[in-house]
PDB file of C-alpha atoms and ligand atoms in Angstrom:
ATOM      1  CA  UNK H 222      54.037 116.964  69.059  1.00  0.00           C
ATOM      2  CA  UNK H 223      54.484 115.171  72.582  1.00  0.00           C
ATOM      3  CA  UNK H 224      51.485 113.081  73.492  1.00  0.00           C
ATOM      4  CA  UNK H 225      50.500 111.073  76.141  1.00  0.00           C
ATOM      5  CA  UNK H 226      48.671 107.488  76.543  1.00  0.00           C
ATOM      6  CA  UNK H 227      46.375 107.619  79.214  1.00  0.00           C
ATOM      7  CA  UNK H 228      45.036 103.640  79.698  1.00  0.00           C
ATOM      8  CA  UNK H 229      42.800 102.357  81.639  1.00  0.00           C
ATOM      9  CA  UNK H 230      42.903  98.152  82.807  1.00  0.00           C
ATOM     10  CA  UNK H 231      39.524  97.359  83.931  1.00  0.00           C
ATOM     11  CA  UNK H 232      40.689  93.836  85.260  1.00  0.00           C
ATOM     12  CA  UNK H 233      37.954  91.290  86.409  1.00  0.00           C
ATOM     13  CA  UNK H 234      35.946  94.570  86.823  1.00  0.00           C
ATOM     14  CA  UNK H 235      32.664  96.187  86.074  1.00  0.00           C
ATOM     15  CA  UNK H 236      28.971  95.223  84.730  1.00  0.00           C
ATOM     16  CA  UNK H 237      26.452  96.396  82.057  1.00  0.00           C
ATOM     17  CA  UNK H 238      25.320  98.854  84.046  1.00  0.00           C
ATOM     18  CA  UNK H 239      28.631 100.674  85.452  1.00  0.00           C
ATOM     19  CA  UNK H 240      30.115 100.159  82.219  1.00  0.00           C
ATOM     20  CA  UNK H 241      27.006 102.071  80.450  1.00  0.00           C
ATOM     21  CA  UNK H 242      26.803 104.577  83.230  1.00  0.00           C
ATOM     22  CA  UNK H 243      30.709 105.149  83.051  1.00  0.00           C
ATOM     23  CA  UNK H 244      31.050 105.287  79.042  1.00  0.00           C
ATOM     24  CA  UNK H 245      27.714 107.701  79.239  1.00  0.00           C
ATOM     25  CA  UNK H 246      29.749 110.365  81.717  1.00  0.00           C
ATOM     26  CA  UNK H 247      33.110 109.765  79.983  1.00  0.00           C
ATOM     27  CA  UNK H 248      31.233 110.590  76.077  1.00  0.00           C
ATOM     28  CA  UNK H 249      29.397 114.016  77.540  1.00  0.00           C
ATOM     29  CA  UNK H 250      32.858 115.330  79.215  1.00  0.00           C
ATOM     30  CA  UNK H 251      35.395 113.874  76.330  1.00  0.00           C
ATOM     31  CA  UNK H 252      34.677 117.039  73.353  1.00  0.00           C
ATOM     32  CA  UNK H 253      35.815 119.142  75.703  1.00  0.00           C
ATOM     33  CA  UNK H 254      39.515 117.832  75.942  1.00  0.00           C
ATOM     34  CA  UNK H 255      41.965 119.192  73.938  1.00  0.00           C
ATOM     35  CA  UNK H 256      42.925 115.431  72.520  1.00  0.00           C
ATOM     36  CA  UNK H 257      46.806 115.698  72.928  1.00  0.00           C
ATOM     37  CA  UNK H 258      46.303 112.590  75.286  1.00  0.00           C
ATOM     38  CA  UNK H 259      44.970 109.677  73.474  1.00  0.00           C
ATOM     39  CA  UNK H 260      42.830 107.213  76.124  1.00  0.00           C
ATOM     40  CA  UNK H 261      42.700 103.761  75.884  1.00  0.00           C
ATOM     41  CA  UNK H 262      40.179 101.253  77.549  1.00  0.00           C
ATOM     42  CA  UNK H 263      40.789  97.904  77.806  1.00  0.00           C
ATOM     43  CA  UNK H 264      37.328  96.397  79.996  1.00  0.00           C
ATOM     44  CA  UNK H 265      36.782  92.654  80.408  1.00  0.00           C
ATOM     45  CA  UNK H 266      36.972  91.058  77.051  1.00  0.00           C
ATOM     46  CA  UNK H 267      33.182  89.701  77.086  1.00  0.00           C
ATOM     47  CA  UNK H 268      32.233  93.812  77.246  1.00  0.00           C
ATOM     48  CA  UNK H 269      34.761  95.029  74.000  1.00  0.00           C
ATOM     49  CA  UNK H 270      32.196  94.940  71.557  1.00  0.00           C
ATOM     50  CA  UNK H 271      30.056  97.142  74.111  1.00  0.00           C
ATOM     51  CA  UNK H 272      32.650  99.305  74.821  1.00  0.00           C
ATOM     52  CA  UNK H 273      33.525  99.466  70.898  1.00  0.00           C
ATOM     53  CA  UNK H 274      30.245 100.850  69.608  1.00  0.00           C
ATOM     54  CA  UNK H 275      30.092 103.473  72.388  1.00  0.00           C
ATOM     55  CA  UNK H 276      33.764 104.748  71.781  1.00  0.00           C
ATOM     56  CA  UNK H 277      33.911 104.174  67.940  1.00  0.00           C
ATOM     57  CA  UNK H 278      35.081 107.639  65.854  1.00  0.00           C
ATOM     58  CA  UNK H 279      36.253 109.541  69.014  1.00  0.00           C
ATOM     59  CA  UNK H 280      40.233 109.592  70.539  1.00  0.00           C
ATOM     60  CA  UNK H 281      39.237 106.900  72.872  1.00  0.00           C
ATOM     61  CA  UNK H 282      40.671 103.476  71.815  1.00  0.00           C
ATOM     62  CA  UNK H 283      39.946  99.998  72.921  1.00  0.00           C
ATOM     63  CA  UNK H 284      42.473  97.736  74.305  1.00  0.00           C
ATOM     64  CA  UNK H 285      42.549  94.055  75.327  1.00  0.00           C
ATOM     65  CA  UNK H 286      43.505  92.978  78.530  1.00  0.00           C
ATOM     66  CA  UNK H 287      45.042  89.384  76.696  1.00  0.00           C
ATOM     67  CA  UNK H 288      45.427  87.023  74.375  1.00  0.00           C
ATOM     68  CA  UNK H 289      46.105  83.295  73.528  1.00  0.00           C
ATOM     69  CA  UNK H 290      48.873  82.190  72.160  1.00  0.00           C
ATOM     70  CA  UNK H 291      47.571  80.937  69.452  1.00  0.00           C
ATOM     71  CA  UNK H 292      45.627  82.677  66.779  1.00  0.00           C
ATOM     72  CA  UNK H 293      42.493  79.936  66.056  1.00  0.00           C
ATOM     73  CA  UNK H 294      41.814  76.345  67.454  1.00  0.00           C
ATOM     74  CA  UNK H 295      41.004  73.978  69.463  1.00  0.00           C
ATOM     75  CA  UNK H 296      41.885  76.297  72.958  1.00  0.00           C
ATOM     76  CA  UNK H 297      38.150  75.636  74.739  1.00  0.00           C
ATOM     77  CA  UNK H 298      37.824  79.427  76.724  1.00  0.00           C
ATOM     78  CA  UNK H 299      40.044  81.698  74.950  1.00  0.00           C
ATOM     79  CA  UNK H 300      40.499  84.513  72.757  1.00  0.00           C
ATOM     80  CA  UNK H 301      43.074  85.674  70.253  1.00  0.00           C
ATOM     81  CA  UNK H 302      44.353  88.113  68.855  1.00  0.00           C
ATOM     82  CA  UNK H 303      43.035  88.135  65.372  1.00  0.00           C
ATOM     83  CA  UNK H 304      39.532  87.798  67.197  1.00  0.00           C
ATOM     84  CA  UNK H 305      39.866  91.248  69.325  1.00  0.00           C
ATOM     85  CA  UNK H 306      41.456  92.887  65.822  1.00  0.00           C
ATOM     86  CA  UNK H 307      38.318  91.821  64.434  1.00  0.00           C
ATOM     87  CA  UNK H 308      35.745  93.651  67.627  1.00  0.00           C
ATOM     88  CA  UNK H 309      38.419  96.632  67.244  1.00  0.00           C
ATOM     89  CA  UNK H 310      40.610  96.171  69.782  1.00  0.00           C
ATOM     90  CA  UNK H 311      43.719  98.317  69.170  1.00  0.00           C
ATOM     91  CA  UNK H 312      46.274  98.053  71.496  1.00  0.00           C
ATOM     92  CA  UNK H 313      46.660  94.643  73.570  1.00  0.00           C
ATOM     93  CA  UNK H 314      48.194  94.558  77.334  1.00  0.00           C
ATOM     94  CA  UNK H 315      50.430  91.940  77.628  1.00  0.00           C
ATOM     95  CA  UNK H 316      53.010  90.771  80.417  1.00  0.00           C
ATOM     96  CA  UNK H 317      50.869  92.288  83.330  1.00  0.00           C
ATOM     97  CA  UNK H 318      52.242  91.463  86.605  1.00  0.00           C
ATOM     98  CA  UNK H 319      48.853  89.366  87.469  1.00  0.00           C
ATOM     99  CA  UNK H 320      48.912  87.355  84.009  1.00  0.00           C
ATOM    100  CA  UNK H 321      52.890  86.279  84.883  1.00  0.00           C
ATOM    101  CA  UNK H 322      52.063  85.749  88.865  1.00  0.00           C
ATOM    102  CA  UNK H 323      48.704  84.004  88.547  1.00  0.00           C
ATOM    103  CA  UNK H 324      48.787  82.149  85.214  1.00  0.00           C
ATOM    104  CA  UNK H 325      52.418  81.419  84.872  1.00  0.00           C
ATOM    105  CA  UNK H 326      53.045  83.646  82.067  1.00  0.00           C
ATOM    106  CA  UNK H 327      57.309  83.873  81.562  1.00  0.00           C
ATOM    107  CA  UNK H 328      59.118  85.619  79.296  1.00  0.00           C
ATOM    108  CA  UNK H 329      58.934  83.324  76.740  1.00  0.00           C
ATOM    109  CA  UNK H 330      55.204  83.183  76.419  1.00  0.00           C
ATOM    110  CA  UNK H 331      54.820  86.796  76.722  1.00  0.00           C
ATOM    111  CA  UNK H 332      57.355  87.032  73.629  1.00  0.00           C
ATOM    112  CA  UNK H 333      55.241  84.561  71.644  1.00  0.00           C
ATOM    113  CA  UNK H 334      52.185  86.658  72.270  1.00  0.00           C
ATOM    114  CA  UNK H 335      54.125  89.972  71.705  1.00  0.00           C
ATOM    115  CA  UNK H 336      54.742  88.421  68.118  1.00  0.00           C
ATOM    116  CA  UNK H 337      51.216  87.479  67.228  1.00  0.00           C
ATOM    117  CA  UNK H 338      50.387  91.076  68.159  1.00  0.00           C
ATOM    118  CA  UNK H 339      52.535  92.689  66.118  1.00  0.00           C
ATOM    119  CA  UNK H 340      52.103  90.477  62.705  1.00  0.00           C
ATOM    120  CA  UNK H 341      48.539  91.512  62.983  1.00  0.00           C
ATOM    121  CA  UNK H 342      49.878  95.657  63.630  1.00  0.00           C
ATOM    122  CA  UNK H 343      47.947  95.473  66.458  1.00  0.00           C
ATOM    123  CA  UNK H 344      50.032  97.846  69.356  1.00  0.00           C
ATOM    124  CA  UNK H 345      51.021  95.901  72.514  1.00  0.00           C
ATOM    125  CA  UNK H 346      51.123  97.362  75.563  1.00  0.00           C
ATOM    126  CA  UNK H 347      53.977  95.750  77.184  1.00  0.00           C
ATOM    127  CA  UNK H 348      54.223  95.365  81.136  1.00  0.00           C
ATOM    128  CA  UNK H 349      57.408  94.906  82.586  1.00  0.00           C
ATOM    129  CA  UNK H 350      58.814  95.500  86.298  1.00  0.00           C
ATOM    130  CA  UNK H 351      60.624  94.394  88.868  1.00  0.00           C
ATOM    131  CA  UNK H 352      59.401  92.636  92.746  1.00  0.00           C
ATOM    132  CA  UNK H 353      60.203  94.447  96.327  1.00  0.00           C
ATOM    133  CA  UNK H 354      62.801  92.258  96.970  1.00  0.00           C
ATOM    134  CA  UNK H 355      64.609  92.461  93.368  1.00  0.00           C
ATOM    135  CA  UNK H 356      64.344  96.259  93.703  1.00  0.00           C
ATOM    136  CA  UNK H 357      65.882  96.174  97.275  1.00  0.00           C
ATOM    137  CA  UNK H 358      68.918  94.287  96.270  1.00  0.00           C
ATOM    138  CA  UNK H 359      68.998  96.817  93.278  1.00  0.00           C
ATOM    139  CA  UNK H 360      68.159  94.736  90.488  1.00  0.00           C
ATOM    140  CA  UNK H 361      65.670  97.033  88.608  1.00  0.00           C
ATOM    141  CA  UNK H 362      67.806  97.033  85.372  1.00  0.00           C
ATOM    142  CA  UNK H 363      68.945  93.735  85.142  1.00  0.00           C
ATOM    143  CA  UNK H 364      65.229  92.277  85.533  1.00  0.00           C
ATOM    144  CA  UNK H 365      63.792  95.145  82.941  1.00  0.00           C
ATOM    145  CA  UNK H 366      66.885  94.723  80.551  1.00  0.00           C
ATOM    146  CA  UNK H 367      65.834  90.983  80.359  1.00  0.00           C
ATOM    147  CA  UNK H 368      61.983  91.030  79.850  1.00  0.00           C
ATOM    148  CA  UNK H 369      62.959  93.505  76.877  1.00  0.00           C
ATOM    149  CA  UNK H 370      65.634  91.404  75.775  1.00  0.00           C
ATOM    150  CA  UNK H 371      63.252  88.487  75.239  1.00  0.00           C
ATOM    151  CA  UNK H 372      61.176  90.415  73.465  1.00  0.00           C
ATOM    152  CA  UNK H 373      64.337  91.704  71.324  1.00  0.00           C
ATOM    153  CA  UNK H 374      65.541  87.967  70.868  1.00  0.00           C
ATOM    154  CA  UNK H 375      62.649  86.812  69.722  1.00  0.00           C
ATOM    155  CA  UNK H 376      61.299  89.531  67.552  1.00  0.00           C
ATOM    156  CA  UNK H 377      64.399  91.707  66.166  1.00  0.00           C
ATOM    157  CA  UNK H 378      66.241  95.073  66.615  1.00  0.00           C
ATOM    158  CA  UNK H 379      63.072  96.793  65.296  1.00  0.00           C
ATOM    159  CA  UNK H 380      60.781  95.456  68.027  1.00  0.00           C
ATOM    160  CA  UNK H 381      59.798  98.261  69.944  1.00  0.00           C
ATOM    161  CA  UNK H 382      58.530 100.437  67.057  1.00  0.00           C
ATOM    162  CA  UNK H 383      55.044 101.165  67.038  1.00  0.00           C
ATOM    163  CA  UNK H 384      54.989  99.841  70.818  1.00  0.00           C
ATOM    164  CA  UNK H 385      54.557 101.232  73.809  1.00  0.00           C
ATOM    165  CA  UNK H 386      55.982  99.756  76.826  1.00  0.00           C
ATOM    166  CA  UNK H 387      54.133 100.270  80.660  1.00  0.00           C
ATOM    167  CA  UNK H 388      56.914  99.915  83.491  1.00  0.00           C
ATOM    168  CA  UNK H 389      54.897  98.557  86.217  1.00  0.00           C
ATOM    169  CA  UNK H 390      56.763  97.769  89.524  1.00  0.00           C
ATOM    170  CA  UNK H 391      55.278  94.760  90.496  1.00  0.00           C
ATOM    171  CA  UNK H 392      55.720  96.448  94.423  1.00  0.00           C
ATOM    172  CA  UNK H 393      53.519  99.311  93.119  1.00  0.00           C
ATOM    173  CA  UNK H 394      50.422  97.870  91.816  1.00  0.00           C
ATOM    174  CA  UNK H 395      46.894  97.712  94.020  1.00  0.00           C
ATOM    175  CA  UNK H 396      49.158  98.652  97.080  1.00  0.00           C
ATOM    176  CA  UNK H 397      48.591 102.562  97.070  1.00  0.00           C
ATOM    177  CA  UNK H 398      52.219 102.842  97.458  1.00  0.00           C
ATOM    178  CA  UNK H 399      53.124 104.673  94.370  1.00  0.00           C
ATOM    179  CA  UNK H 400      56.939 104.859  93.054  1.00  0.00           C
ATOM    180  CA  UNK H 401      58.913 108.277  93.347  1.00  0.00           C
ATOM    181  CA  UNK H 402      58.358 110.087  90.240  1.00  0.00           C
ATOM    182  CA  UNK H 403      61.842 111.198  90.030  1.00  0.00           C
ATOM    183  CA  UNK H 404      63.130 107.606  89.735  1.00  0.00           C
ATOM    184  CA  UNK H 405      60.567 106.804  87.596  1.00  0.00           C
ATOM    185  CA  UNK H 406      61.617 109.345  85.108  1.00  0.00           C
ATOM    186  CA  UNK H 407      65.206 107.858  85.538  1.00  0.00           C
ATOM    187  CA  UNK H 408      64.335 104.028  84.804  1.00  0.00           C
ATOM    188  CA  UNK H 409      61.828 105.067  82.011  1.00  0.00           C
ATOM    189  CA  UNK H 410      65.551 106.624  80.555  1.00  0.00           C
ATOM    190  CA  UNK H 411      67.104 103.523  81.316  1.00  0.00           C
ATOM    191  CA  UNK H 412      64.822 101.689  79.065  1.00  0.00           C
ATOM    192  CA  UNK H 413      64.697 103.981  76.054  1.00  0.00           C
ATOM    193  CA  UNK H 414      68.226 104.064  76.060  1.00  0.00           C
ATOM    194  CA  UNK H 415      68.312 100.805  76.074  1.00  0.00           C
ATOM    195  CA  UNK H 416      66.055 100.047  73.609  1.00  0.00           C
ATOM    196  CA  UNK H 417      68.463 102.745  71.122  1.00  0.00           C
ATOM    197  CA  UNK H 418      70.925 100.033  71.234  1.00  0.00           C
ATOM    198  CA  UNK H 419      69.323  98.583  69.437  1.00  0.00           C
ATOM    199  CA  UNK H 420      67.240 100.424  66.887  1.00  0.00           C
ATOM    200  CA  UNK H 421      67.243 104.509  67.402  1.00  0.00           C
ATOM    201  CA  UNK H 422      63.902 104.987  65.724  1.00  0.00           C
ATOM    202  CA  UNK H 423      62.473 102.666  68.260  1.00  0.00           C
ATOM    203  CA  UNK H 424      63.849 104.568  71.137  1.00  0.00           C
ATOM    204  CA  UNK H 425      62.773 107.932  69.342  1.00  0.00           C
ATOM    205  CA  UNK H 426      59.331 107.183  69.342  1.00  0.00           C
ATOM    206  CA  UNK H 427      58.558 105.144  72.415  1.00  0.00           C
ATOM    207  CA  UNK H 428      55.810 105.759  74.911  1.00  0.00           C
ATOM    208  CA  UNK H 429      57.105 104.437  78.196  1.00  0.00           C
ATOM    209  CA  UNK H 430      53.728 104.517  80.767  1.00  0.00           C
ATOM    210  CA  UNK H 431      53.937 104.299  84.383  1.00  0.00           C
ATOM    211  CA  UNK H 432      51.791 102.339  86.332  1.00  0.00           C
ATOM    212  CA  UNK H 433      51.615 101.867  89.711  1.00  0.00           C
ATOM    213  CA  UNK H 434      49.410 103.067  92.032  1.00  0.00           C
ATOM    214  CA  UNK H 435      48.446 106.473  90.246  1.00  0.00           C
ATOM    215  CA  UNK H 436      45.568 108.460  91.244  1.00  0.00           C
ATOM    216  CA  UNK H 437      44.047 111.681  90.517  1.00  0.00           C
ATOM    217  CA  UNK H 438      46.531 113.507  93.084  1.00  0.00           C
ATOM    218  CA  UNK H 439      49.652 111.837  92.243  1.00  0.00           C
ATOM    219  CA  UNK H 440      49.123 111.801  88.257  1.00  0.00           C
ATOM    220  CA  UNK H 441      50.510 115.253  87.727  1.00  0.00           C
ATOM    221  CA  UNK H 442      53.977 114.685  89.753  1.00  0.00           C
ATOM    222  CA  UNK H 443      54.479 111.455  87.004  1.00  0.00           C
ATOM    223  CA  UNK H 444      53.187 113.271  83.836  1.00  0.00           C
ATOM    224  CA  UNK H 445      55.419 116.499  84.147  1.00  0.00           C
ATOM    225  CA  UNK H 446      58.730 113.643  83.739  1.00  0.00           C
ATOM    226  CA  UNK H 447      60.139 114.182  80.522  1.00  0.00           C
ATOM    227  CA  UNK H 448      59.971 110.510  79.685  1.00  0.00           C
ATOM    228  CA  UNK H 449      57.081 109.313  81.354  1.00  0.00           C
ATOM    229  CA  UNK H 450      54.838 109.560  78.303  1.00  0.00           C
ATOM    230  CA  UNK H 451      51.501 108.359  79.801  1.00  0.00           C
ATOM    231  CA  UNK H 452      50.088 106.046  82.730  1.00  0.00           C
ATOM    232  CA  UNK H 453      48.479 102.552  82.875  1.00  0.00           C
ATOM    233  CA  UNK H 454      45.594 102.956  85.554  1.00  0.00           C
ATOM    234  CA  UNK H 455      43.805 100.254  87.445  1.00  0.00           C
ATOM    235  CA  UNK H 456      41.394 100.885  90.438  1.00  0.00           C
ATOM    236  CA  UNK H 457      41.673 104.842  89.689  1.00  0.00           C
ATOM    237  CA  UNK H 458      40.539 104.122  86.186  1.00  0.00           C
ATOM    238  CA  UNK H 459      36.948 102.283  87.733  1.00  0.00           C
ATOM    239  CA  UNK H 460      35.911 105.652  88.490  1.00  0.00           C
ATOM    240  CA  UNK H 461      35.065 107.941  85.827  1.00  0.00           C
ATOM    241  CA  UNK H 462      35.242 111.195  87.447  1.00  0.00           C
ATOM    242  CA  UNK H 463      38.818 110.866  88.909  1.00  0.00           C
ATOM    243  CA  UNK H 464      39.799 109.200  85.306  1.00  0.00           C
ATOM    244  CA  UNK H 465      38.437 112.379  83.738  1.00  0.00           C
ATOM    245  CA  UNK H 466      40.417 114.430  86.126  1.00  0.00           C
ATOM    246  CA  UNK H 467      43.995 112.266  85.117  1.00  0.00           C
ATOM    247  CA  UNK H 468      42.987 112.662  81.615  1.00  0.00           C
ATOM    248  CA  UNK H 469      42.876 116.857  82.127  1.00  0.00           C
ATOM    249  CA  UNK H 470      45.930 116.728  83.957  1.00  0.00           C
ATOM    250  CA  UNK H 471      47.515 114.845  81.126  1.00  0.00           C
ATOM    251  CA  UNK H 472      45.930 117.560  78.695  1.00  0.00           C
ATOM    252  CA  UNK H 473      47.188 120.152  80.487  1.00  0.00           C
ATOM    253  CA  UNK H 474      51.106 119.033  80.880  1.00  0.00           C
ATOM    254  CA  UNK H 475      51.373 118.970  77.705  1.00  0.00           C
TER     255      UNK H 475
HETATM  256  C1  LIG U 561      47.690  97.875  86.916  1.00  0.00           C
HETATM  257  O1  LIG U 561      47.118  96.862  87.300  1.00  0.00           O
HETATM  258  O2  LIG U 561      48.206  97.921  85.797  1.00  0.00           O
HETATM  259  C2  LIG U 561      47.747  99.016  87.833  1.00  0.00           C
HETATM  260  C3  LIG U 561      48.601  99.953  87.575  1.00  0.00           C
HETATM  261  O3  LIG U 561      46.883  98.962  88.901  1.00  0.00           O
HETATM  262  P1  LIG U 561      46.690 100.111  89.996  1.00  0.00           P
HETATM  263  O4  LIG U 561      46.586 101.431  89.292  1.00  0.00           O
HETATM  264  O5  LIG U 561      45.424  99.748  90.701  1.00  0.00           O
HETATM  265  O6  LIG U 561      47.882 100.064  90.883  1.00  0.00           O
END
């Protein structure tokens, strides 16, 4: 059966009280979805636990927005992975366009991280995407090929199972300028074919989210893509009742 991942990145975003007030609206309207989209949260990591007790035994799942690279330590301020396993954290975004542009995450590091994820089978969410100016001079597939071949290098053939992979385009994200659906659907076939390459199971099962810009109007045109298997959300995901209304879209594509 086809299912979708509907996620929502919180960012630097969000207090006791909206966070109460938003998990409070989202638990009285969530029985009443048909659960063939599975909905991920992934707040600010000091509210998890909060988030966790509230969302516990339903189809909503809690994700992290990061991790350290390193699992425990001297590493004054962080968090790893083995710590959000333990709050139940179950899917961990890594490779955001933010993480790589404002704390010098590469390739490499994401690929480290990727790996520390997946020996604890936790599920990353893995961002990749390509800049304005590497998608005007029609470099889209060489820049996605090689975030997923790092990822390939460094963790084998069988990488990508159990994964799910978010193409963000960097261009897209907090701009309101959303990508065309139909060339979404075309790169989110670039990459699984890719990916088969390698490993066909992988490429078989692989959720390939879009990300970009999506709202309550524009979620529909994304979802009905045959290989657009779900959507990462930002600012549309701060506001519970136009979440709820991607989330029933995403129900009812299906
Ligand atoms: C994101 O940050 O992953 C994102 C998609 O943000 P927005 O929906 O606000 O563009």
């Amino acid at each position: 059966m086809k299912k979708n991942i509907i996620a929502a990145n919180w960012k630097l975003n969000g207090s006791i009280k909206t966070i109460s007030y938003f998990l409070t609206s989202l638990k009285s309207k969530i029985s009443s979805f048909s659960k063939k989209s599975a909905i991920v949260i992934a707040p600010p990591t000091v509210f998890l636990e909060r988030v966790y007790k509230e969302i516990n035994n339903t189809n909503v799942y809690l994700g992290a927005q990061n991790i350290d690279m390193n699992l425990t330590g001297a590493f004054t301020g962080e968090n790893s992975a083995l710590m959000m396993k333990d709050v139940g954290v179950k899917y961990i975004i890594l490779g955001h366009s933010e993480r790589r542009l404002f704390h010098n995450e590469n390739n490499e590091i994401i690929s480290k991280k990727f790996c520390l994820i997946k020996n604890l089978n936790l599920i990353p969410i893995l961002c990749i995407g390509e800049t304005e100016i590497e998608k005007k001079s029609n470099k889209t597939e060489n820049i996605l090929k090689k975030q997923l071949n790092f990822i390939l290098n460094s963790f084998g053939k069988k990488a990508f199972r159990n994964t799910v992979i978010a193409y963000e385009p960097i261009w897209a994200i907090g701009t309101g300028i959303s990508a065309d659906p139909k060339s979404v659907q075309l790169i989110h076939k670039f990459i699984k074919n890719h990916i088969k390459k390698y490993d066909t199971i992988s490429a078989e099962n692989l959720i390939v989210l879009y990300g970009g810009s999506v709202n309550a109007l524009n979620a529909e045109d994304f979802l009905k893509q045959p290989d657009i298997n779900g959507l990462l959300i930002g600012s549309a995901s701060l506001k519970c009742e136009e979440f709820l209304k991607i989330i029933k879209i995403s129900d009812n594509v299906l």
